[in-house]
JSON list of C-alpha atoms in Angstrom, two decimals:
[
{"chain": "A", "resi": 1, "resn": "UNK", "atom": "CA", "xyz": [36.72, 80.53, 221.85]},
{"chain": "A", "resi": 2, "resn": "UNK", "atom": "CA", "xyz": [36.81, 82.79, 218.80]},
{"chain": "A", "resi": 3, "resn": "UNK", "atom": "CA", "xyz": [34.58, 81.57, 215.98]},
{"chain": "A", "resi": 4, "resn": "UNK", "atom": "CA", "xyz": [35.69, 81.12, 212.37]},
{"chain": "A", "resi": 5, "resn": "UNK", "atom": "CA", "xyz": [33.38, 83.89, 211.02]},
{"chain": "A", "resi": 6, "resn": "UNK", "atom": "CA", "xyz": [35.00, 86.37, 213.42]},
{"chain": "A", "resi": 7, "resn": "UNK", "atom": "CA", "xyz": [38.50, 85.33, 212.28]},
{"chain": "A", "resi": 8, "resn": "UNK", "atom": "CA", "xyz": [37.54, 85.76, 208.64]},
{"chain": "A", "resi": 9, "resn": "UNK", "atom": "CA", "xyz": [36.04, 89.19, 209.31]},
{"chain": "A", "resi": 10, "resn": "UNK", "atom": "CA", "xyz": [39.13, 90.23, 211.27]},
{"chain": "A", "resi": 11, "resn": "UNK", "atom": "CA", "xyz": [41.49, 89.11, 208.47]},
{"chain": "A", "resi": 12, "resn": "UNK", "atom": "CA", "xyz": [39.37, 91.00, 205.93]},
{"chain": "A", "resi": 13, "resn": "UNK", "atom": "CA", "xyz": [39.48, 94.18, 208.00]},
{"chain": "A", "resi": 14, "resn": "UNK", "atom": "CA", "xyz": [43.25, 93.90, 208.48]},
{"chain": "A", "resi": 15, "resn": "UNK", "atom": "CA", "xyz": [43.82, 93.37, 204.75]},
{"chain": "A", "resi": 16, "resn": "UNK", "atom": "CA", "xyz": [41.59, 96.34, 203.92]},
{"chain": "A", "resi": 17, "resn": "UNK", "atom": "CA", "xyz": [43.53, 98.53, 206.34]},
{"chain": "A", "resi": 18, "resn": "UNK", "atom": "CA", "xyz": [46.85, 97.42, 204.86]},
{"chain": "A", "resi": 19, "resn": "UNK", "atom": "CA", "xyz": [45.64, 98.14, 201.33]},
{"chain": "A", "resi": 20, "resn": "UNK", "atom": "CA", "xyz": [44.44, 101.59, 202.37]},
{"chain": "A", "resi": 21, "resn": "UNK", "atom": "CA", "xyz": [47.79, 102.30, 204.01]},
{"chain": "A", "resi": 22, "resn": "UNK", "atom": "CA", "xyz": [49.67, 101.14, 200.90]},
{"chain": "A", "resi": 23, "resn": "UNK", "atom": "CA", "xyz": [47.54, 103.39, 198.69]},
{"chain": "A", "resi": 24, "resn": "UNK", "atom": "CA", "xyz": [48.30, 106.37, 200.92]},
{"chain": "A", "resi": 25, "resn": "UNK", "atom": "CA", "xyz": [52.04, 105.65, 200.73]},
{"chain": "A", "resi": 26, "resn": "UNK", "atom": "CA", "xyz": [52.11, 105.08, 196.95]},
{"chain": "A", "resi": 27, "resn": "UNK", "atom": "CA", "xyz": [51.76, 108.44, 195.14]},
{"chain": "A", "resi": 28, "resn": "UNK", "atom": "CA", "xyz": [50.85, 106.66, 191.90]},
{"chain": "A", "resi": 29, "resn": "UNK", "atom": "CA", "xyz": [47.69, 105.37, 193.60]},
{"chain": "A", "resi": 30, "resn": "UNK", "atom": "CA", "xyz": [46.69, 108.65, 195.21]},
{"chain": "A", "resi": 31, "resn": "UNK", "atom": "CA", "xyz": [43.82, 110.69, 193.79]},
{"chain": "A", "resi": 32, "resn": "UNK", "atom": "CA", "xyz": [42.10, 113.98, 194.55]},
{"chain": "A", "resi": 33, "resn": "UNK", "atom": "CA", "xyz": [38.39, 114.12, 195.25]},
{"chain": "A", "resi": 34, "resn": "UNK", "atom": "CA", "xyz": [36.74, 116.93, 193.32]},
{"chain": "A", "resi": 35, "resn": "UNK", "atom": "CA", "xyz": [34.60, 119.45, 195.12]},
{"chain": "A", "resi": 36, "resn": "UNK", "atom": "CA", "xyz": [32.22, 122.25, 194.22]},
{"chain": "A", "resi": 37, "resn": "UNK", "atom": "CA", "xyz": [33.84, 125.05, 192.21]},
{"chain": "A", "resi": 38, "resn": "UNK", "atom": "CA", "xyz": [37.25, 123.43, 191.75]},
{"chain": "A", "resi": 39, "resn": "UNK", "atom": "CA", "xyz": [39.58, 125.24, 189.35]},
{"chain": "A", "resi": 40, "resn": "UNK", "atom": "CA", "xyz": [42.02, 122.93, 187.60]},
{"chain": "A", "resi": 41, "resn": "UNK", "atom": "CA", "xyz": [45.09, 124.21, 185.73]},
{"chain": "A", "resi": 42, "resn": "UNK", "atom": "CA", "xyz": [47.45, 122.14, 183.60]},
{"chain": "A", "resi": 43, "resn": "UNK", "atom": "CA", "xyz": [50.87, 123.80, 183.89]},
{"chain": "A", "resi": 44, "resn": "UNK", "atom": "CA", "xyz": [53.76, 122.93, 181.60]},
{"chain": "A", "resi": 45, "resn": "UNK", "atom": "CA", "xyz": [55.56, 123.25, 178.28]},
{"chain": "A", "resi": 46, "resn": "UNK", "atom": "CA", "xyz": [54.65, 122.69, 174.61]},
{"chain": "A", "resi": 47, "resn": "UNK", "atom": "CA", "xyz": [52.89, 119.40, 175.40]},
{"chain": "A", "resi": 48, "resn": "UNK", "atom": "CA", "xyz": [50.38, 121.28, 177.52]},
{"chain": "A", "resi": 49, "resn": "UNK", "atom": "CA", "xyz": [50.31, 124.30, 175.22]},
{"chain": "A", "resi": 50, "resn": "UNK", "atom": "CA", "xyz": [49.41, 122.21, 172.17]},
{"chain": "A", "resi": 51, "resn": "UNK", "atom": "CA", "xyz": [46.84, 120.33, 174.23]},
{"chain": "A", "resi": 52, "resn": "UNK", "atom": "CA", "xyz": [45.26, 123.70, 174.99]},
{"chain": "A", "resi": 53, "resn": "UNK", "atom": "CA", "xyz": [45.47, 125.25, 171.52]},
{"chain": "A", "resi": 54, "resn": "UNK", "atom": "CA", "xyz": [44.73, 121.88, 169.86]},
{"chain": "A", "resi": 55, "resn": "UNK", "atom": "CA", "xyz": [47.53, 122.17, 167.36]},
{"chain": "A", "resi": 56, "resn": "UNK", "atom": "CA", "xyz": [48.91, 121.28, 164.88]},
{"chain": "A", "resi": 57, "resn": "UNK", "atom": "CA", "xyz": [45.56, 120.73, 163.18]},
{"chain": "A", "resi": 58, "resn": "UNK", "atom": "CA", "xyz": [47.11, 118.09, 160.94]},
{"chain": "A", "resi": 59, "resn": "UNK", "atom": "CA", "xyz": [47.62, 115.84, 163.94]},
{"chain": "A", "resi": 60, "resn": "UNK", "atom": "CA", "xyz": [45.23, 117.07, 166.65]},
{"chain": "A", "resi": 61, "resn": "UNK", "atom": "CA", "xyz": [41.46, 117.43, 166.57]},
{"chain": "A", "resi": 62, "resn": "UNK", "atom": "CA", "xyz": [40.86, 117.63, 170.32]},
{"chain": "A", "resi": 63, "resn": "UNK", "atom": "CA", "xyz": [43.45, 118.29, 173.02]},
{"chain": "A", "resi": 64, "resn": "UNK", "atom": "CA", "xyz": [43.55, 116.53, 176.36]},
{"chain": "A", "resi": 65, "resn": "UNK", "atom": "CA", "xyz": [42.61, 119.74, 178.19]},
{"chain": "A", "resi": 66, "resn": "UNK", "atom": "CA", "xyz": [39.24, 119.87, 176.42]},
{"chain": "A", "resi": 67, "resn": "UNK", "atom": "CA", "xyz": [38.75, 116.11, 176.76]},
{"chain": "A", "resi": 68, "resn": "UNK", "atom": "CA", "xyz": [39.23, 116.37, 180.52]},
{"chain": "A", "resi": 69, "resn": "UNK", "atom": "CA", "xyz": [36.98, 119.44, 180.74]},
{"chain": "A", "resi": 70, "resn": "UNK", "atom": "CA", "xyz": [34.15, 117.81, 178.79]},
{"chain": "A", "resi": 71, "resn": "UNK", "atom": "CA", "xyz": [34.41, 114.53, 180.72]},
{"chain": "A", "resi": 72, "resn": "UNK", "atom": "CA", "xyz": [34.25, 116.30, 184.08]},
{"chain": "A", "resi": 73, "resn": "UNK", "atom": "CA", "xyz": [31.28, 118.33, 182.88]},
{"chain": "A", "resi": 74, "resn": "UNK", "atom": "CA", "xyz": [29.53, 115.02, 182.24]},
{"chain": "A", "resi": 75, "resn": "UNK", "atom": "CA", "xyz": [30.60, 113.14, 185.36]},
{"chain": "A", "resi": 76, "resn": "UNK", "atom": "CA", "xyz": [30.54, 116.05, 187.82]},
{"chain": "A", "resi": 77, "resn": "UNK", "atom": "CA", "xyz": [27.97, 118.32, 186.20]},
{"chain": "A", "resi": 78, "resn": "UNK", "atom": "CA", "xyz": [26.74, 119.69, 189.52]},
{"chain": "A", "resi": 79, "resn": "UNK", "atom": "CA", "xyz": [30.18, 120.85, 190.69]},
{"chain": "A", "resi": 80, "resn": "UNK", "atom": "CA", "xyz": [30.87, 123.72, 188.21]},
{"chain": "A", "resi": 81, "resn": "UNK", "atom": "CA", "xyz": [34.46, 122.64, 187.70]},
{"chain": "A", "resi": 82, "resn": "UNK", "atom": "CA", "xyz": [36.73, 124.88, 185.59]},
{"chain": "A", "resi": 83, "resn": "UNK", "atom": "CA", "xyz": [39.62, 123.45, 183.54]},
{"chain": "A", "resi": 84, "resn": "UNK", "atom": "CA", "xyz": [42.32, 125.70, 182.07]},
{"chain": "A", "resi": 85, "resn": "UNK", "atom": "CA", "xyz": [45.98, 125.56, 181.02]},
{"chain": "A", "resi": 86, "resn": "UNK", "atom": "CA", "xyz": [49.11, 127.68, 181.31]},
{"chain": "A", "resi": 87, "resn": "UNK", "atom": "CA", "xyz": [52.06, 126.63, 179.17]},
{"chain": "A", "resi": 88, "resn": "UNK", "atom": "CA", "xyz": [54.71, 127.76, 176.72]},
{"chain": "A", "resi": 89, "resn": "UNK", "atom": "CA", "xyz": [56.79, 125.67, 174.35]},
{"chain": "A", "resi": 90, "resn": "UNK", "atom": "CA", "xyz": [60.39, 125.10, 175.37]},
{"chain": "A", "resi": 91, "resn": "UNK", "atom": "CA", "xyz": [59.84, 125.81, 179.04]},
{"chain": "A", "resi": 92, "resn": "UNK", "atom": "CA", "xyz": [61.66, 124.03, 181.84]},
{"chain": "A", "resi": 93, "resn": "UNK", "atom": "CA", "xyz": [60.92, 124.00, 185.56]},
{"chain": "A", "resi": 94, "resn": "UNK", "atom": "CA", "xyz": [63.01, 127.15, 186.03]},
{"chain": "A", "resi": 95, "resn": "UNK", "atom": "CA", "xyz": [60.68, 128.95, 183.61]},
{"chain": "A", "resi": 96, "resn": "UNK", "atom": "CA", "xyz": [57.61, 127.72, 185.47]},
{"chain": "A", "resi": 97, "resn": "UNK", "atom": "CA", "xyz": [59.07, 129.15, 188.66]},
{"chain": "A", "resi": 98, "resn": "UNK", "atom": "CA", "xyz": [59.44, 132.56, 187.00]},
{"chain": "A", "resi": 99, "resn": "UNK", "atom": "CA", "xyz": [55.79, 132.72, 186.00]},
{"chain": "A", "resi": 100, "resn": "UNK", "atom": "CA", "xyz": [53.94, 130.68, 188.64]},
{"chain": "A", "resi": 101, "resn": "UNK", "atom": "CA", "xyz": [52.83, 133.63, 190.79]},
{"chain": "A", "resi": 102, "resn": "UNK", "atom": "CA", "xyz": [51.56, 135.88, 188.01]},
{"chain": "A", "resi": 103, "resn": "UNK", "atom": "CA", "xyz": [50.20, 133.31, 185.57]},
{"chain": "A", "resi": 104, "resn": "UNK", "atom": "CA", "xyz": [48.99, 130.46, 187.78]},
{"chain": "A", "resi": 105, "resn": "UNK", "atom": "CA", "xyz": [48.53, 131.35, 191.46]},
{"chain": "A", "resi": 106, "resn": "UNK", "atom": "CA", "xyz": [46.86, 134.63, 190.49]},
{"chain": "A", "resi": 107, "resn": "UNK", "atom": "CA", "xyz": [44.07, 132.58, 188.90]},
{"chain": "A", "resi": 108, "resn": "UNK", "atom": "CA", "xyz": [43.42, 130.93, 192.28]},
{"chain": "A", "resi": 109, "resn": "UNK", "atom": "CA", "xyz": [43.46, 127.30, 191.12]},
{"chain": "A", "resi": 110, "resn": "UNK", "atom": "CA", "xyz": [42.51, 124.60, 193.60]},
{"chain": "A", "resi": 111, "resn": "UNK", "atom": "CA", "xyz": [44.25, 121.81, 191.65]},
{"chain": "A", "resi": 112, "resn": "UNK", "atom": "CA", "xyz": [47.37, 122.10, 189.49]},
{"chain": "A", "resi": 113, "resn": "UNK", "atom": "CA", "xyz": [48.84, 119.37, 187.30]},
{"chain": "A", "resi": 114, "resn": "UNK", "atom": "CA", "xyz": [52.56, 119.91, 186.67]},
{"chain": "A", "resi": 115, "resn": "UNK", "atom": "CA", "xyz": [53.67, 118.32, 183.40]},
{"chain": "A", "resi": 116, "resn": "UNK", "atom": "CA", "xyz": [57.30, 119.15, 182.70]},
{"chain": "A", "resi": 117, "resn": "UNK", "atom": "CA", "xyz": [60.74, 117.65, 182.18]},
{"chain": "A", "resi": 118, "resn": "UNK", "atom": "CA", "xyz": [61.55, 116.73, 178.58]},
{"chain": "A", "resi": 119, "resn": "UNK", "atom": "CA", "xyz": [63.12, 120.13, 177.89]},
{"chain": "A", "resi": 120, "resn": "UNK", "atom": "CA", "xyz": [65.00, 119.91, 181.20]},
{"chain": "A", "resi": 121, "resn": "UNK", "atom": "CA", "xyz": [66.44, 116.54, 180.18]},
{"chain": "A", "resi": 122, "resn": "UNK", "atom": "CA", "xyz": [67.40, 117.85, 176.76]},
{"chain": "A", "resi": 123, "resn": "UNK", "atom": "CA", "xyz": [69.10, 120.90, 178.28]},
{"chain": "A", "resi": 124, "resn": "UNK", "atom": "CA", "xyz": [71.17, 118.82, 180.69]},
{"chain": "A", "resi": 125, "resn": "UNK", "atom": "CA", "xyz": [69.44, 119.85, 183.90]},
{"chain": "A", "resi": 126, "resn": "UNK", "atom": "CA", "xyz": [70.84, 117.54, 186.57]},
{"chain": "A", "resi": 127, "resn": "UNK", "atom": "CA", "xyz": [68.63, 115.34, 188.75]},
{"chain": "A", "resi": 128, "resn": "UNK", "atom": "CA", "xyz": [69.71, 117.39, 191.78]},
{"chain": "A", "resi": 129, "resn": "UNK", "atom": "CA", "xyz": [68.72, 120.67, 190.10]},
{"chain": "A", "resi": 130, "resn": "UNK", "atom": "CA", "xyz": [65.46, 119.20, 188.82]},
{"chain": "A", "resi": 131, "resn": "UNK", "atom": "CA", "xyz": [64.51, 117.94, 192.27]},
{"chain": "A", "resi": 132, "resn": "UNK", "atom": "CA", "xyz": [65.22, 121.24, 194.01]},
{"chain": "A", "resi": 133, "resn": "UNK", "atom": "CA", "xyz": [63.28, 123.21, 191.41]},
{"chain": "A", "resi": 134, "resn": "UNK", "atom": "CA", "xyz": [60.29, 120.86, 191.50]},
{"chain": "A", "resi": 135, "resn": "UNK", "atom": "CA", "xyz": [60.20, 121.06, 195.28]},
{"chain": "A", "resi": 136, "resn": "UNK", "atom": "CA", "xyz": [60.20, 124.85, 195.18]},
{"chain": "A", "resi": 137, "resn": "UNK", "atom": "CA", "xyz": [57.47, 124.91, 192.53]},
{"chain": "A", "resi": 138, "resn": "UNK", "atom": "CA", "xyz": [55.26, 122.54, 194.51]},
{"chain": "A", "resi": 139, "resn": "UNK", "atom": "CA", "xyz": [55.81, 124.49, 197.71]},
{"chain": "A", "resi": 140, "resn": "UNK", "atom": "CA", "xyz": [54.82, 127.77, 196.07]},
{"chain": "A", "resi": 141, "resn": "UNK", "atom": "CA", "xyz": [51.69, 126.29, 194.50]},
{"chain": "A", "resi": 142, "resn": "UNK", "atom": "CA", "xyz": [50.64, 124.75, 197.81]},
{"chain": "A", "resi": 143, "resn": "UNK", "atom": "CA", "xyz": [51.31, 128.00, 199.63]},
{"chain": "A", "resi": 144, "resn": "UNK", "atom": "CA", "xyz": [49.04, 129.64, 197.06]},
{"chain": "A", "resi": 145, "resn": "UNK", "atom": "CA", "xyz": [46.22, 127.28, 198.00]},
{"chain": "A", "resi": 146, "resn": "UNK", "atom": "CA", "xyz": [46.46, 124.59, 195.30]},
{"chain": "A", "resi": 147, "resn": "UNK", "atom": "CA", "xyz": [46.66, 120.84, 195.57]},
{"chain": "A", "resi": 148, "resn": "UNK", "atom": "CA", "xyz": [49.35, 119.52, 193.24]},
{"chain": "A", "resi": 149, "resn": "UNK", "atom": "CA", "xyz": [49.44, 116.46, 191.00]},
{"chain": "A", "resi": 150, "resn": "UNK", "atom": "CA", "xyz": [52.93, 115.82, 189.63]},
{"chain": "A", "resi": 151, "resn": "UNK", "atom": "CA", "xyz": [53.34, 114.14, 186.24]},
{"chain": "A", "resi": 152, "resn": "UNK", "atom": "CA", "xyz": [56.48, 112.34, 185.21]},
{"chain": "A", "resi": 153, "resn": "UNK", "atom": "CA", "xyz": [57.80, 113.40, 181.81]},
{"chain": "A", "resi": 154, "resn": "UNK", "atom": "CA", "xyz": [56.92, 111.54, 178.62]},
{"chain": "A", "resi": 155, "resn": "UNK", "atom": "CA", "xyz": [59.17, 111.01, 175.60]},
{"chain": "A", "resi": 156, "resn": "UNK", "atom": "CA", "xyz": [61.61, 112.11, 172.95]},
{"chain": "A", "resi": 157, "resn": "UNK", "atom": "CA", "xyz": [61.18, 109.05, 170.75]},
{"chain": "A", "resi": 158, "resn": "UNK", "atom": "CA", "xyz": [58.82, 106.10, 171.07]},
{"chain": "A", "resi": 159, "resn": "UNK", "atom": "CA", "xyz": [61.08, 103.08, 170.69]},
{"chain": "A", "resi": 160, "resn": "UNK", "atom": "CA", "xyz": [60.28, 100.62, 173.46]},
{"chain": "A", "resi": 161, "resn": "UNK", "atom": "CA", "xyz": [63.79, 99.25, 173.98]},
{"chain": "A", "resi": 162, "resn": "UNK", "atom": "CA", "xyz": [65.45, 102.29, 175.58]},
{"chain": "A", "resi": 163, "resn": "UNK", "atom": "CA", "xyz": [67.36, 103.36, 172.46]},
{"chain": "A", "resi": 164, "resn": "UNK", "atom": "CA", "xyz": [65.75, 106.77, 171.96]},
{"chain": "A", "resi": 165, "resn": "UNK", "atom": "CA", "xyz": [68.51, 109.36, 172.06]},
{"chain": "A", "resi": 166, "resn": "UNK", "atom": "CA", "xyz": [68.07, 110.75, 175.59]},
{"chain": "A", "resi": 167, "resn": "UNK", "atom": "CA", "xyz": [66.17, 107.89, 177.22]},
{"chain": "A", "resi": 168, "resn": "UNK", "atom": "CA", "xyz": [68.70, 107.62, 180.05]},
{"chain": "A", "resi": 169, "resn": "UNK", "atom": "CA", "xyz": [68.29, 111.28, 181.03]},
{"chain": "A", "resi": 170, "resn": "UNK", "atom": "CA", "xyz": [64.52, 111.06, 180.68]},
{"chain": "A", "resi": 171, "resn": "UNK", "atom": "CA", "xyz": [64.41, 108.03, 182.96]},
{"chain": "A", "resi": 172, "resn": "UNK", "atom": "CA", "xyz": [66.61, 109.79, 185.52]},
{"chain": "A", "resi": 173, "resn": "UNK", "atom": "CA", "xyz": [64.30, 112.79, 185.71]},
{"chain": "A", "resi": 174, "resn": "UNK", "atom": "CA", "xyz": [61.22, 110.54, 185.76]},
{"chain": "A", "resi": 175, "resn": "UNK", "atom": "CA", "xyz": [62.72, 108.84, 188.81]},
{"chain": "A", "resi": 176, "resn": "UNK", "atom": "CA", "xyz": [63.23, 112.25, 190.40]},
{"chain": "A", "resi": 177, "resn": "UNK", "atom": "CA", "xyz": [59.53, 113.07, 189.90]},
{"chain": "A", "resi": 178, "resn": "UNK", "atom": "CA", "xyz": [58.59, 109.77, 191.55]},
{"chain": "A", "resi": 179, "resn": "UNK", "atom": "CA", "xyz": [60.85, 110.52, 194.50]},
{"chain": "A", "resi": 180, "resn": "UNK", "atom": "CA", "xyz": [59.52, 114.05, 194.91]},
{"chain": "A", "resi": 181, "resn": "UNK", "atom": "CA", "xyz": [55.90, 112.87, 194.81]},
{"chain": "A", "resi": 182, "resn": "UNK", "atom": "CA", "xyz": [56.68, 110.26, 197.46]},
{"chain": "A", "resi": 183, "resn": "UNK", "atom": "CA", "xyz": [58.54, 112.66, 199.73]},
{"chain": "A", "resi": 184, "resn": "UNK", "atom": "CA", "xyz": [55.99, 115.45, 199.31]},
{"chain": "A", "resi": 185, "resn": "UNK", "atom": "CA", "xyz": [53.07, 113.00, 199.72]},
{"chain": "A", "resi": 186, "resn": "UNK", "atom": "CA", "xyz": [51.29, 114.24, 196.60]},
{"chain": "A", "resi": 187, "resn": "UNK", "atom": "CA", "xyz": [49.62, 112.27, 193.79]},
{"chain": "A", "resi": 188, "resn": "UNK", "atom": "CA", "xyz": [51.88, 111.12, 190.95]},
{"chain": "A", "resi": 189, "resn": "UNK", "atom": "CA", "xyz": [50.65, 110.73, 187.39]},
{"chain": "A", "resi": 190, "resn": "UNK", "atom": "CA", "xyz": [53.42, 108.47, 186.10]},
{"chain": "A", "resi": 191, "resn": "UNK", "atom": "CA", "xyz": [53.10, 109.28, 182.41]},
{"chain": "A", "resi": 192, "resn": "UNK", "atom": "CA", "xyz": [56.60, 107.97, 181.64]},
{"chain": "A", "resi": 193, "resn": "UNK", "atom": "CA", "xyz": [55.68, 104.53, 182.94]},
{"chain": "A", "resi": 194, "resn": "UNK", "atom": "CA", "xyz": [52.33, 104.58, 181.14]},
{"chain": "A", "resi": 195, "resn": "UNK", "atom": "CA", "xyz": [53.99, 105.56, 177.85]},
{"chain": "A", "resi": 196, "resn": "UNK", "atom": "CA", "xyz": [56.71, 102.90, 178.10]},
{"chain": "A", "resi": 197, "resn": "UNK", "atom": "CA", "xyz": [54.11, 100.21, 178.87]},
{"chain": "A", "resi": 198, "resn": "UNK", "atom": "CA", "xyz": [52.02, 101.36, 175.91]},
{"chain": "A", "resi": 199, "resn": "UNK", "atom": "CA", "xyz": [54.99, 101.15, 173.54]},
{"chain": "A", "resi": 200, "resn": "UNK", "atom": "CA", "xyz": [55.94, 97.67, 174.72]},
{"chain": "A", "resi": 201, "resn": "UNK", "atom": "CA", "xyz": [52.43, 96.47, 173.92]},
{"chain": "A", "resi": 202, "resn": "UNK", "atom": "CA", "xyz": [51.70, 98.40, 170.73]},
{"chain": "A", "resi": 203, "resn": "UNK", "atom": "CA", "xyz": [55.03, 99.32, 169.11]},
{"chain": "A", "resi": 204, "resn": "UNK", "atom": "CA", "xyz": [56.07, 95.86, 167.92]},
{"chain": "A", "resi": 205, "resn": "UNK", "atom": "CA", "xyz": [58.07, 97.39, 165.04]},
{"chain": "A", "resi": 206, "resn": "UNK", "atom": "CA", "xyz": [59.96, 99.66, 167.47]},
{"chain": "A", "resi": 207, "resn": "UNK", "atom": "CA", "xyz": [59.10, 102.78, 165.48]},
{"chain": "A", "resi": 208, "resn": "UNK", "atom": "CA", "xyz": [60.50, 106.13, 166.67]},
{"chain": "A", "resi": 209, "resn": "UNK", "atom": "CA", "xyz": [57.11, 107.89, 166.47]},
{"chain": "A", "resi": 210, "resn": "UNK", "atom": "CA", "xyz": [53.54, 107.54, 165.28]},
{"chain": "A", "resi": 211, "resn": "UNK", "atom": "CA", "xyz": [52.07, 105.78, 168.32]},
{"chain": "A", "resi": 212, "resn": "UNK", "atom": "CA", "xyz": [51.17, 108.44, 170.88]},
{"chain": "A", "resi": 213, "resn": "UNK", "atom": "CA", "xyz": [53.12, 111.23, 169.18]},
{"chain": "A", "resi": 214, "resn": "UNK", "atom": "CA", "xyz": [53.59, 112.53, 165.64]},
{"chain": "A", "resi": 215, "resn": "UNK", "atom": "CA", "xyz": [57.29, 113.35, 166.14]},
{"chain": "A", "resi": 216, "resn": "UNK", "atom": "CA", "xyz": [58.40, 111.31, 169.14]},
{"chain": "A", "resi": 217, "resn": "UNK", "atom": "CA", "xyz": [57.53, 114.10, 171.57]},
{"chain": "A", "resi": 218, "resn": "UNK", "atom": "CA", "xyz": [54.31, 115.97, 170.80]},
{"chain": "A", "resi": 219, "resn": "UNK", "atom": "CA", "xyz": [51.00, 114.14, 171.14]},
{"chain": "A", "resi": 220, "resn": "UNK", "atom": "CA", "xyz": [48.82, 113.11, 168.21]},
{"chain": "A", "resi": 221, "resn": "UNK", "atom": "CA", "xyz": [45.10, 112.41, 168.63]},
{"chain": "A", "resi": 222, "resn": "UNK", "atom": "CA", "xyz": [45.74, 108.99, 170.12]},
{"chain": "A", "resi": 223, "resn": "UNK", "atom": "CA", "xyz": [48.23, 110.52, 172.53]},
{"chain": "A", "resi": 224, "resn": "UNK", "atom": "CA", "xyz": [45.82, 113.28, 173.54]},
{"chain": "A", "resi": 225, "resn": "UNK", "atom": "CA", "xyz": [43.14, 110.72, 174.37]},
{"chain": "A", "resi": 226, "resn": "UNK", "atom": "CA", "xyz": [45.64, 108.53, 176.21]},
{"chain": "A", "resi": 227, "resn": "UNK", "atom": "CA", "xyz": [47.01, 111.40, 178.31]},
{"chain": "A", "resi": 228, "resn": "UNK", "atom": "CA", "xyz": [43.49, 112.62, 179.09]},
{"chain": "A", "resi": 229, "resn": "UNK", "atom": "CA", "xyz": [42.64, 109.19, 180.48]},
{"chain": "A", "resi": 230, "resn": "UNK", "atom": "CA", "xyz": [45.76, 109.22, 182.66]},
{"chain": "A", "resi": 231, "resn": "UNK", "atom": "CA", "xyz": [44.86, 112.69, 183.96]},
{"chain": "A", "resi": 232, "resn": "UNK", "atom": "CA", "xyz": [41.28, 111.69, 184.71]},
{"chain": "A", "resi": 233, "resn": "UNK", "atom": "CA", "xyz": [42.43, 108.69, 186.73]},
{"chain": "A", "resi": 234, "resn": "UNK", "atom": "CA", "xyz": [43.88, 111.12, 189.28]},
{"chain": "A", "resi": 235, "resn": "UNK", "atom": "CA", "xyz": [40.51, 112.80, 189.90]},
{"chain": "A", "resi": 236, "resn": "UNK", "atom": "CA", "xyz": [37.45, 111.31, 191.50]}
]
């Protein structure tokens, strides 16, 4: 007859296995384990560019790229990890595809964060187009030897009730990023979800900006710190 301690241990092992399986299936819970000599590149548009150049100085004292770099130097000091960025304001996924070989893969990154989409939404890129372009970009980065972490887009206005001017299109493309991450089995950094949750908690006056951004789109110091924390959660 099976004893009670054995049953308890068996249930615990089954639950642990189920949790592990769920984590593997949920891209938002997936992480990448850092190794010796990793080269990380943040690849995107003006949000990444301003995080790299730490501008405008009126609103930004330290960008999320440097915050991530300094934190990893503290927590993984023996691994000689490099952190860099490649980005240009106004770019969409189609622009990233044009430059990925020369400006990103040529640097031989081992990990690439893709942060893109607000400009695509504003330009009317359809979900179908966005999905196909993201899939091509991910495939080319992986073929070049990089592991990819896909970020959902952020904001064009910080009202928490869905009344920012292109919220519907932003949410559509955020859903596309979630689908792509799931289908491609890569980690998802769901920035859109994190931002919306932050606004619901902190933006009680439903202001259009001034929480994580200085203009509804580009990050202020609070936003830089917040995004850095979301990025760091994907690395272990």
